[in-house]
Amino acid sequence: MSLQIRRYKDIVAFKEGPGPAIAFHSSNMEVAEITEDVWNIMKDSSLQSSEATPDLQIKDEKLSQQDQGQSASQELTDWQNFQNPEVQSGATAFGIKSLTINVTQICNLHCTYCAAGGDGSFGDPMKKISVEKTLPQIQFFMNRLKEGDRFHISFLGGEPMLYPEALKIIGEYSQTLADEKKLNLTMKVTTNGTLMSDEIYKILTDLGINVVVSLDGPPEVNDLTRPQKNKKPITETVAQNLRWMLNQPHRKISIAIHGVFNQNNMQIEKAYDYYQSLGADWFEFTYAVDTHSSELNQNYISQMKKIAEKAIQKGGEAELRKISIFDQYFKALDQQQRTENHCGIGKSLLIVDARNRLYNCPWTVGQKADQMGEGQELFTDKLDEYQNSLIERNSCQSCWARFICGGGCSFIHQSKTGSKTNKDQDFCFRTRSLISISIMYYNHFREDQYGKETH
Ligand code: SF4
Ligand code: SF4
């Protein structure tokens, strides 16, 4: 059944099959079923379009004027004009709340789509971070936070498990500082999952470092997309390590799987089934940042829809929300929390490379134009460019998905169009598609839970 979309200003509505249309008030972050009359006066739109329709499709203008008060047009304009006092602003001021630390710039695999030049190095001969230089950097950023603030450290590489001592020293230091300053510290490591031992697991669990394992599917797929340098298969080792971590008694850290899908591998359903067989806590399915094909984009969306259906059949909302993107959108809708910045680029996130230089995105490490500082010095003139919200910066004001998407990934926009602020329309289509799927399922689950509100 094909999806129909209609829009009136901030309100977008979706209809698939014979049931009622589901509408989303994009500024109020509200989801509701609408009546057939309301649906009928909204104008056709599409997931490709970000244009707001400012008027209604009223065939008999006279009748609708007489009918005011009860008419569908009144109902719709009342909802459009209502300002939800519960909605949470997504505005953020400058303040680094998240550091991604490239603890190594070497890797034991040779992934086909690596952000770090295929060998983890970003083209730089410096292989490991200097822990001595990193600790004062962490202190510099944590000192600027106030009691109760959140701070997140993400350990990345190359392959970070090639230097577990760095995780231990940086993790212990950061936790001590966070305790002193009463900050809410979270930590995560993204690893290829090939290197695991009692010692490494102890470091992770003692410090509460959550684990994300990169794995693109079952062995016949992952051994091709994420090969060892010697080309020998490695996926069974990764799966064993995952099972071993997942079966640890009284496990205190979350274990997730992250796959990347591109022109060499778009087998999302297959990956989902495999991830399910391993049983991780949550799964992430990323469309590769440098894949630019409308056909593959559509294929990705269709398979994401299929795995959402599969998840719901298996275990309802809980299982759907193990797929991270759906969990993220459900949370935003539950909390009526707007997002005005897709990510913390230039505002709340910095990447520390193995030379302690600071960049605005994991994908721009080594690029001079995107260097935002060094050591404990910030290049404020460069950071100033990013201080508007990404919705404004990327001119997303008329898109109904703006407060869930937050202006999109600047790196993807740039890799497609050559400019961070010139949007990749495939990204927008993909994002609006996934949000529309989420809204429809959200209505389904909340309707069961709370009874329904109809506009
Ligand atoms: S980047 Fe996001 S918010 Fe901006 S137009 Fe695209 S989908 Fe909408
Ligand atoms: S620009 Fe894109 S890739 Fe870079 S940090 Fe933001 S979301 Fe991530």
Short mmCIF file of C-alpha atoms in Angstrom, two decimals, residues 342-346 359-365 367-372 382 385-386 389-396 406-425 427-428:
data_model
loop_
_atom_site.label_atom_id
_atom_site.label_comp_id
_atom_site.label_asym_id
_atom_site.label_seq_id
_atom_site.Cartn_x
_atom_site.Cartn_y
_atom_site.Cartn_z
CA HIS A 342 21.32 17.32 14.30
CA CYS A 343 24.66 16.83 16.07
CA GLY A 344 27.03 18.89 18.16
CA ILE A 345 29.19 20.05 15.23
CA GLY A 346 30.99 23.27 16.17
CA TYR A 359 38.12 18.82 14.87
CA ASN A 360 34.39 19.39 14.40
CA CYS A 361 33.41 15.90 13.12
CA PRO A 362 34.95 12.39 13.13
CA TRP A 363 35.00 12.52 9.32
CA THR A 364 36.99 15.76 9.05
CA VAL A 365 40.00 14.72 11.15
CA GLN A 367 41.38 18.60 7.36
CA LYS A 368 42.78 22.03 8.15
CA ALA A 369 39.54 23.88 7.36
CA ASP A 370 37.70 21.85 9.98
CA GLN A 371 40.27 22.10 12.74
CA MET A 372 38.64 23.94 15.66
CA LYS A 382 36.03 29.26 13.27
CA GLU A 385 30.41 30.19 12.24
CA TYR A 386 28.45 27.36 13.84
CA SER A 389 21.13 26.32 15.08
CA LEU A 390 21.69 23.82 12.27
CA ILE A 391 18.04 24.31 11.27
CA GLU A 392 18.81 27.97 10.53
CA ARG A 393 22.29 27.34 9.18
CA ASN A 394 20.97 24.76 6.71
CA SER A 395 17.75 26.68 5.88
CA CYS A 396 15.41 23.96 7.08
CA GLY A 406 17.66 19.12 13.43
CA GLY A 407 19.09 20.23 10.08
CA GLY A 408 20.84 17.01 9.10
CA CYS A 409 24.42 15.79 8.93
CA SER A 410 26.67 18.58 7.66
CA PHE A 411 29.28 16.07 6.53
CA ILE A 412 26.78 14.13 4.38
CA HIS A 413 25.48 17.39 2.91
CA GLN A 414 29.04 18.43 2.07
CA SER A 415 30.08 15.09 0.62
CA LYS A 416 27.09 15.22 -1.77
CA THR A 417 26.81 18.91 -2.65
CA GLY A 418 30.25 20.30 -1.82
CA SER A 419 28.86 22.54 0.92
CA LYS A 420 27.94 21.74 4.53
CA THR A 421 24.90 24.02 4.32
CA ASN A 422 23.59 22.83 0.97
CA LYS A 423 21.40 19.86 1.78
CA ASP A 424 21.68 16.38 0.29
CA GLN A 425 18.11 15.76 -0.89
CA PHE A 427 19.42 12.46 3.08
CA CYS A 428 16.28 14.57 3.52
#
